[in-house]
Short mmCIF file of C-alpha atoms and ligand atoms in Angstrom, two decimals:
data_model
loop_
_atom_site.label_atom_id
_atom_site.label_comp_id
_atom_site.label_asym_id
_atom_site.label_seq_id
_atom_site.Cartn_x
_atom_site.Cartn_y
_atom_site.Cartn_z
CA MET A 1 -13.13 21.14 -16.60
CA ASN A 2 -14.84 19.42 -13.67
CA ASP A 3 -18.51 19.70 -12.96
CA ARG A 4 -18.72 21.46 -9.61
CA GLN A 5 -22.44 20.84 -9.36
CA LYS A 6 -24.05 18.60 -6.80
CA ILE A 7 -22.69 15.05 -6.71
CA ARG A 8 -25.43 12.93 -8.26
CA SER A 9 -23.96 9.41 -8.18
CA ILE A 10 -20.65 8.00 -7.00
CA GLY A 11 -18.63 5.15 -8.49
CA ILE A 12 -16.09 3.28 -6.40
CA LEU A 13 -13.24 1.01 -7.48
CA THR A 14 -10.13 -0.67 -6.06
CA SER A 15 -7.02 -0.65 -8.24
CA GLY A 16 -3.42 -1.92 -8.30
CA GLY A 17 -2.25 -4.28 -5.55
CA ASP A 18 -4.91 -5.26 -3.01
CA SER A 19 -4.43 -4.37 0.64
CA PRO A 20 -6.20 -5.45 3.84
CA GLY A 21 -8.77 -2.82 4.80
CA MET A 22 -9.97 -2.02 1.28
CA ASN A 23 -13.32 -3.63 2.12
CA ALA A 24 -13.70 -1.44 5.20
CA ALA A 25 -13.11 1.61 2.97
CA ILE A 26 -15.67 0.42 0.39
CA ARG A 27 -18.22 -0.08 3.18
CA ALA A 28 -17.61 3.42 4.57
CA VAL A 29 -17.94 5.08 1.15
CA VAL A 30 -21.11 3.17 0.24
CA ARG A 31 -22.88 3.87 3.51
CA THR A 32 -21.85 7.53 3.70
CA ALA A 33 -23.10 8.05 0.15
CA ILE A 34 -26.43 6.34 0.89
CA TYR A 35 -26.82 8.36 4.11
CA ASN A 36 -26.50 11.48 1.95
CA ASN A 37 -29.06 10.19 -0.61
CA ILE A 38 -26.41 9.69 -3.27
CA ARG A 39 -26.54 6.60 -5.48
CA VAL A 40 -23.39 4.50 -5.37
CA TYR A 41 -22.03 2.03 -7.91
CA GLY A 42 -19.37 -0.62 -7.41
CA ILE A 43 -16.95 -0.94 -10.33
CA MET A 44 -15.38 -4.39 -10.64
CA ARG A 45 -11.65 -5.01 -11.32
CA GLY A 46 -10.48 -1.39 -11.11
CA TYR A 47 -10.03 0.60 -14.31
CA ALA A 48 -10.38 -2.59 -16.37
CA GLY A 49 -13.99 -3.09 -15.20
CA LEU A 50 -14.67 0.61 -15.67
CA ILE A 51 -13.70 0.34 -19.35
CA GLU A 52 -15.52 -2.98 -19.78
CA ASP A 53 -18.68 -1.65 -18.08
CA GLU A 54 -18.70 -4.07 -15.13
CA ILE A 55 -20.62 -1.68 -12.89
CA ASN A 56 -23.40 -2.52 -10.41
CA GLU A 57 -25.43 -0.38 -8.06
CA LEU A 58 -24.74 -1.08 -4.38
CA ASN A 59 -26.94 -0.67 -1.34
CA SER A 60 -26.12 -0.64 2.35
CA ARG A 61 -26.65 -4.45 2.52
CA SER A 62 -24.18 -5.06 -0.33
CA VAL A 63 -21.38 -4.13 2.07
CA ALA A 64 -22.65 -6.02 5.13
CA ASN A 65 -20.21 -8.38 6.87
CA ILE A 66 -17.12 -7.29 4.92
CA ILE A 67 -15.30 -4.96 7.36
CA GLN A 68 -13.25 -7.86 8.73
CA ARG A 69 -12.36 -9.42 5.36
CA GLY A 70 -9.04 -9.02 3.54
CA GLY A 71 -8.84 -8.59 -0.25
CA THR A 72 -11.53 -6.54 -1.98
CA ILE A 73 -15.11 -7.50 -2.84
CA LEU A 74 -14.78 -5.31 -5.96
CA LYS A 75 -11.68 -7.24 -7.04
CA THR A 76 -8.70 -5.36 -8.43
CA ALA A 77 -6.67 -5.34 -11.63
CA ARG A 78 -4.03 -3.49 -13.58
CA SER A 79 -5.34 -2.05 -16.85
CA LYS A 80 -3.14 -1.28 -19.86
CA ASP A 81 -6.12 0.20 -21.73
CA PHE A 82 -6.57 2.92 -19.08
CA MET A 83 -3.09 4.19 -19.99
CA ASN A 84 -4.53 5.30 -23.38
CA TYR A 85 -6.89 8.20 -23.99
CA GLU A 86 -9.30 5.93 -25.92
CA GLY A 87 -9.58 3.61 -22.92
CA ARG A 88 -10.25 6.48 -20.54
CA GLN A 89 -12.85 7.90 -22.94
CA LYS A 90 -14.69 4.56 -22.94
CA ALA A 91 -14.49 4.54 -19.14
CA PHE A 92 -16.00 8.03 -19.00
CA GLU A 93 -18.89 7.06 -21.30
CA ASN A 94 -19.77 4.21 -18.91
CA LEU A 95 -19.92 6.64 -15.99
CA LYS A 96 -21.83 9.27 -17.95
CA LYS A 97 -24.63 6.91 -18.96
CA ARG A 98 -25.29 6.24 -15.25
CA ASP A 99 -25.03 9.93 -14.33
CA ILE A 100 -21.99 9.20 -12.12
CA ASN A 101 -20.05 12.45 -11.54
CA GLY A 102 -17.94 11.38 -8.53
CA LEU A 103 -15.36 8.59 -8.55
CA VAL A 104 -13.57 7.14 -5.50
CA ILE A 105 -10.33 5.33 -6.31
CA ILE A 106 -8.76 3.13 -3.64
CA GLY A 107 -5.21 2.26 -4.66
CA GLY A 108 -1.57 3.28 -4.78
CA ASP A 109 0.42 5.94 -6.64
CA GLY A 110 -0.11 4.32 -10.06
CA SER A 111 -3.86 4.37 -9.58
CA PHE A 112 -3.67 8.05 -8.60
CA LYS A 113 -1.63 8.88 -11.74
CA GLY A 114 -4.48 7.38 -13.76
CA ALA A 115 -7.13 9.22 -11.71
CA GLN A 116 -5.31 12.52 -12.09
CA LEU A 117 -5.30 12.26 -15.89
CA PHE A 118 -8.91 11.07 -15.95
CA GLY A 119 -10.09 13.98 -13.80
CA LYS A 120 -8.26 16.51 -15.97
CA GLU A 121 -9.49 15.12 -19.28
CA PHE A 122 -13.14 14.48 -18.44
CA ASN A 123 -15.98 15.96 -16.47
CA ILE A 124 -15.56 13.73 -13.42
CA ASN A 125 -14.61 14.50 -9.81
CA CYS A 126 -11.97 11.99 -8.68
CA ILE A 127 -10.96 11.41 -5.09
CA GLY A 128 -8.37 8.89 -3.89
CA LEU A 129 -7.93 6.75 -0.80
CA PRO A 130 -4.40 5.45 -0.12
CA GLY A 131 -4.83 1.68 -0.26
CA THR A 132 -1.37 0.13 -0.37
CA ILE A 133 0.67 -2.05 1.94
CA ASP A 134 3.82 -0.15 0.89
CA ARG A 135 3.01 3.14 2.69
CA ASP A 136 4.89 5.02 -0.01
CA ILE A 137 2.50 7.92 -0.61
CA ALA A 138 2.97 11.48 0.62
CA GLY A 139 0.16 13.49 2.21
CA THR A 140 -0.69 10.85 4.78
CA ASP A 141 0.94 9.24 7.81
CA VAL A 142 -0.94 6.00 7.18
CA THR A 143 -2.09 3.91 4.25
CA ILE A 144 -4.85 1.30 4.31
CA GLY A 145 -3.19 -2.12 4.66
CA PHE A 146 0.28 -1.22 5.92
CA ASP A 147 -0.44 -1.93 9.58
CA THR A 148 -1.89 -5.37 8.83
CA ALA A 149 0.89 -6.30 6.40
CA VAL A 150 3.67 -5.28 8.75
CA ASN A 151 2.08 -7.17 11.64
CA THR A 152 1.81 -10.28 9.46
CA ALA A 153 5.53 -9.93 8.68
CA VAL A 154 6.38 -9.50 12.37
CA GLU A 155 4.38 -12.58 13.35
CA ALA A 156 6.12 -14.66 10.68
CA ILE A 157 9.60 -13.39 11.61
CA ASP A 158 8.94 -14.13 15.32
CA LYS A 159 8.30 -17.74 14.31
CA ILE A 160 11.46 -17.84 12.21
CA ARG A 161 13.40 -16.46 15.16
CA ASP A 162 12.47 -19.50 17.28
CA THR A 163 14.10 -21.92 14.86
CA MET A 164 16.94 -19.48 14.14
CA ASP A 165 17.72 -19.33 17.84
CA ALA A 166 17.49 -23.11 18.31
CA HIS A 167 20.09 -23.68 15.57
CA ASP A 168 22.29 -20.61 16.11
CA ARG A 169 21.68 -19.55 12.52
CA LEU A 170 21.67 -16.49 10.35
CA PHE A 171 18.38 -15.88 8.54
CA VAL A 172 17.89 -13.56 5.61
CA VAL A 173 14.17 -12.78 5.43
CA GLU A 174 12.62 -11.02 2.46
CA VAL A 175 9.52 -8.90 2.93
CA MET A 176 7.44 -7.02 0.33
CA GLY A 177 8.44 -3.62 -1.00
CA ARG A 178 9.62 -3.23 -4.61
CA ASP A 179 10.23 0.52 -4.31
CA ALA A 180 9.55 1.19 -0.65
CA GLY A 181 11.30 -0.10 2.46
CA TYR A 182 8.69 0.63 5.13
CA ILE A 183 7.58 -2.97 5.68
CA ALA A 184 11.25 -4.00 5.97
CA LEU A 185 12.12 -1.11 8.28
CA TYR A 186 9.19 -1.55 10.66
CA SER A 187 9.19 -5.35 10.75
CA GLY A 188 12.99 -5.38 11.08
CA ILE A 189 13.02 -2.97 14.01
CA ALA A 190 10.13 -4.79 15.69
CA THR A 191 11.91 -8.15 15.47
CA GLY A 192 15.38 -6.95 16.44
CA ALA A 193 17.06 -7.37 13.06
CA GLU A 194 20.83 -6.89 12.87
CA ASN A 195 20.55 -5.34 9.42
CA ILE A 196 17.71 -3.94 7.33
CA LEU A 197 18.25 -3.51 3.60
CA ILE A 198 15.86 -1.19 1.77
CA PRO A 199 15.64 0.39 -1.70
CA GLU A 200 15.82 3.96 -0.35
CA THR A 201 19.34 3.68 1.10
CA LYS A 202 22.59 2.34 -0.30
CA THR A 203 23.88 -0.59 1.75
CA ASP A 204 27.57 -1.18 2.37
CA ILE A 205 27.42 -4.97 2.02
CA GLU A 206 31.11 -5.34 3.01
CA ASP A 207 30.24 -3.62 6.27
CA VAL A 208 27.27 -6.01 6.81
CA ILE A 209 29.56 -9.03 6.35
CA LYS A 210 32.30 -7.51 8.53
CA GLY A 211 29.69 -7.07 11.25
CA LEU A 212 28.54 -10.70 10.95
CA LEU A 213 32.12 -12.01 11.18
CA GLU A 214 32.83 -9.81 14.17
CA LYS A 215 29.67 -11.10 15.89
CA GLU A 216 30.67 -14.67 15.08
CA LYS A 217 33.98 -14.08 16.91
CA ARG A 218 32.14 -13.10 20.08
CA LYS A 219 29.73 -16.04 19.66
CA LYS A 220 26.69 -13.99 18.67
CA LEU A 221 25.54 -16.50 16.09
CA VAL A 222 21.83 -15.77 15.91
CA ASN A 223 21.48 -13.00 13.37
CA LEU A 224 18.59 -11.67 11.38
CA ILE A 225 18.78 -9.66 8.18
CA VAL A 226 15.50 -8.25 6.86
CA VAL A 227 15.54 -7.36 3.19
CA ALA A 228 12.94 -5.48 1.11
CA GLU A 229 12.31 -7.27 -2.18
CA GLY A 230 13.43 -4.23 -4.21
CA GLU A 231 16.77 -3.57 -2.50
CA GLU A 232 19.86 -3.36 -4.67
CA PHE A 233 21.41 -6.86 -4.37
CA GLY A 234 18.46 -8.89 -5.70
CA GLY A 235 16.36 -9.60 -2.63
CA ALA A 236 17.08 -12.15 0.09
CA ASN A 237 18.54 -14.71 -2.34
CA GLY A 238 20.93 -12.14 -3.81
CA VAL A 239 22.09 -11.03 -0.36
CA ALA A 240 22.52 -14.65 0.82
CA LYS A 241 24.65 -15.45 -2.24
CA ILE A 242 27.04 -12.60 -1.50
CA ILE A 243 27.32 -13.59 2.17
CA LYS A 244 27.98 -17.23 1.22
CA GLU A 245 30.73 -16.15 -1.18
CA GLN A 246 32.47 -13.89 1.31
CA ALA A 247 31.78 -15.80 4.55
CA PRO A 248 31.41 -19.45 3.45
CA ASN A 249 31.24 -20.86 6.99
CA THR A 250 28.06 -18.96 7.86
CA ASP A 251 25.13 -21.23 8.70
CA LEU A 252 22.52 -19.36 6.71
CA ARG A 253 18.92 -19.84 5.57
CA VAL A 254 16.67 -17.70 3.38
CA CYS A 255 12.92 -17.15 3.79
CA VAL A 256 10.82 -15.14 1.35
CA LEU A 257 7.54 -14.21 3.05
CA GLY A 258 5.70 -13.28 -0.16
CA HIS A 259 1.97 -12.87 -0.56
CA ILE A 260 0.92 -13.84 2.96
CA GLN A 261 1.70 -10.17 3.70
CA ARG A 262 -1.17 -9.01 1.47
CA GLY A 263 -3.89 -11.22 2.89
CA GLY A 264 -5.71 -11.76 6.14
CA SER A 265 -8.19 -9.94 8.26
CA PRO A 266 -7.33 -6.21 8.53
CA SER A 267 -6.00 -4.97 11.87
CA CYS A 268 -8.12 -2.70 14.05
CA ALA A 269 -5.98 0.28 12.97
CA ASP A 270 -6.50 -0.40 9.25
CA ARG A 271 -10.28 -0.79 9.71
CA VAL A 272 -10.43 2.52 11.57
CA TYR A 273 -8.24 4.40 9.05
CA ALA A 274 -10.27 2.98 6.16
CA SER A 275 -13.60 3.90 7.80
CA HIS A 276 -12.40 7.41 8.67
CA MET A 277 -10.93 8.15 5.23
CA GLY A 278 -13.85 6.49 3.41
CA TYR A 279 -16.32 8.77 5.18
CA TYR A 280 -14.25 11.85 4.25
CA ALA A 281 -13.93 10.76 0.61
CA VAL A 282 -17.70 11.21 0.24
CA GLU A 283 -17.73 14.37 2.39
CA GLY A 284 -14.95 15.76 0.18
CA LEU A 285 -16.89 15.06 -3.01
CA ILE A 286 -20.03 16.64 -1.56
CA HIS A 287 -18.02 19.78 -0.72
CA GLY A 288 -16.55 20.13 -4.21
CA LYS A 289 -13.16 18.46 -3.76
CA SER A 290 -11.65 16.80 -6.81
CA ASN A 291 -8.27 15.46 -7.97
CA VAL A 292 -7.20 14.98 -4.35
CA MET A 293 -6.30 12.11 -2.06
CA VAL A 294 -7.71 11.81 1.46
CA GLY A 295 -5.00 11.25 4.06
CA ILE A 296 -4.47 11.34 7.81
CA ILE A 297 -1.70 13.56 9.20
CA ASN A 298 -1.29 13.85 12.99
CA ASN A 299 -4.68 12.14 13.41
CA LYS A 300 -6.44 14.74 11.31
CA ILE A 301 -7.96 14.38 7.85
CA HIS A 302 -6.04 16.16 5.05
CA TYR A 303 -6.75 16.45 1.34
CA THR A 304 -3.61 16.44 -0.84
CA ASN A 305 -3.55 17.07 -4.59
CA PHE A 306 -2.78 13.91 -6.54
CA ASP A 307 0.29 15.71 -7.97
CA ALA A 308 1.83 16.17 -4.54
CA ALA A 309 0.79 12.75 -3.20
CA ILE A 310 2.52 11.03 -6.12
CA LYS A 311 5.61 13.23 -6.43
CA LEU A 312 6.52 13.78 -2.82
CA LYS A 313 7.06 10.14 -1.90
CA GLN A 314 7.64 9.37 1.75
CA LYS A 315 11.34 9.40 2.63
CA ILE A 316 13.04 7.17 5.18
CA GLY A 317 15.40 9.18 7.38
CA GLN A 318 19.01 8.01 7.61
CA GLU A 319 18.89 8.11 11.42
CA TRP A 320 16.74 4.95 11.35
CA MET A 321 19.68 2.96 9.98
CA LYS A 322 21.90 4.27 12.78
CA ILE A 323 19.32 3.25 15.38
CA VAL A 324 19.05 -0.26 13.85
CA LYS A 325 22.83 -0.68 14.06
CA ILE A 326 23.06 0.51 17.67
CA LEU A 327 20.18 -1.65 18.86
CA ALA A 328 21.75 -4.77 17.35
CA ILE A 329 25.14 -4.67 19.08
P1 ATP B 1 0.44 -0.68 -5.76
O1 ATP B 1 1.08 0.42 -4.95
O2 ATP B 1 -0.19 -1.70 -4.92
O3 ATP B 1 1.31 -1.22 -6.86
P2 ATP B 1 -0.74 1.05 -7.70
O4 ATP B 1 -2.00 1.82 -7.70
O5 ATP B 1 0.52 1.86 -7.66
O6 ATP B 1 -0.82 0.01 -6.51
P3 ATP B 1 -0.26 0.32 -10.46
O7 ATP B 1 -0.25 -1.01 -11.13
O8 ATP B 1 0.98 1.14 -10.56
O9 ATP B 1 -0.72 0.08 -8.97
O10 ATP B 1 -1.45 1.19 -11.11
C1 ATP B 1 -2.78 0.67 -11.19
C2 ATP B 1 -3.41 1.06 -12.51
O11 ATP B 1 -3.49 2.48 -12.62
C3 ATP B 1 -2.65 0.63 -13.75
O12 ATP B 1 -2.88 -0.71 -14.11
C4 ATP B 1 -3.20 1.58 -14.80
O13 ATP B 1 -4.45 1.13 -15.29
C5 ATP B 1 -3.43 2.85 -14.00
N1 ATP B 1 -2.29 3.77 -14.21
C6 ATP B 1 -1.07 3.74 -13.63
N2 ATP B 1 -0.26 4.71 -14.10
C7 ATP B 1 -1.00 5.37 -15.05
C8 ATP B 1 -0.74 6.47 -15.92
N3 ATP B 1 0.44 7.10 -15.94
N4 ATP B 1 -1.74 6.85 -16.75
C9 ATP B 1 -2.94 6.24 -16.75
N5 ATP B 1 -3.24 5.19 -15.96
C10 ATP B 1 -2.30 4.77 -15.12
#
């Protein structure tokens, strides 16, 4: 179905949840396209702006001074209309009238599901860049935004630990991750959490409470539990409620970190990943790649079919939970 001819013009959009480093990726795509004499258009508000024709041509100056900024200059959105064929058809017409035959999508697995359909139904070459703080996409060791988000969480938890230690308290801290526990796992390990609760593994909550009571007996009163928002007991508040019911004497506080994890200046690592993958998104399109996501595996660029990137979600190995338990004795 796809037009394997020369890439004439490229459209770029950011979709789904924003992540720090998206701007660095936009910059890399725009400048690599211009270097190769390919016109490049910025599509506002993801698939929503594509359907509503909010599309502007970009030049190398349009992306000046953005590499260090969080968020996305193209803004992002979730679009119900793109879930329907009619919406996608309208989107295609808007690309066609500008002679755009390459589309770069920076987003998460939902955005790639949309891109996959779009690329199959219409004559457009779609290529994805993994822009998500959740790091829950296969075909890449890194996603744009994860490193920044997890470092924000670590910095916040370090601050909480100071007050936790001063008061000999238990803190239950909730970090982002509706379906994926990577932010919880990494930030929990990096801050010495006693327990880490994530959606990917079943937690024996009785065992968590038994451990807390046992630690209380030997006067280890400063305890940290890091919880991913999508774990099974209803986030940090749900976990705290159960602990309060079963161990009423525990001096416990809850902190939900929330959206601070999405914002802020991207880390050096995220800027480099975004620049590297952004460059190879355009290179991929030029060399006829379509319906694939650019990823980095063992420091090397890999192209993975959208199908595989979406289906083969990253898995968190059980041994991590064992390590967490041992390191918290
Ligand atoms: P994050 O990981 O940050 O949530 P995401 O890309 O997974 O990012 P979603 O809200 O799941 O975010 O998807 C973004 C957009 O992609 C949706 O609003 C919708 O327009 C489109 N999309 C998602 N799934 C499909 C699908 N099955 N068919 C068509 N379009 C889809």
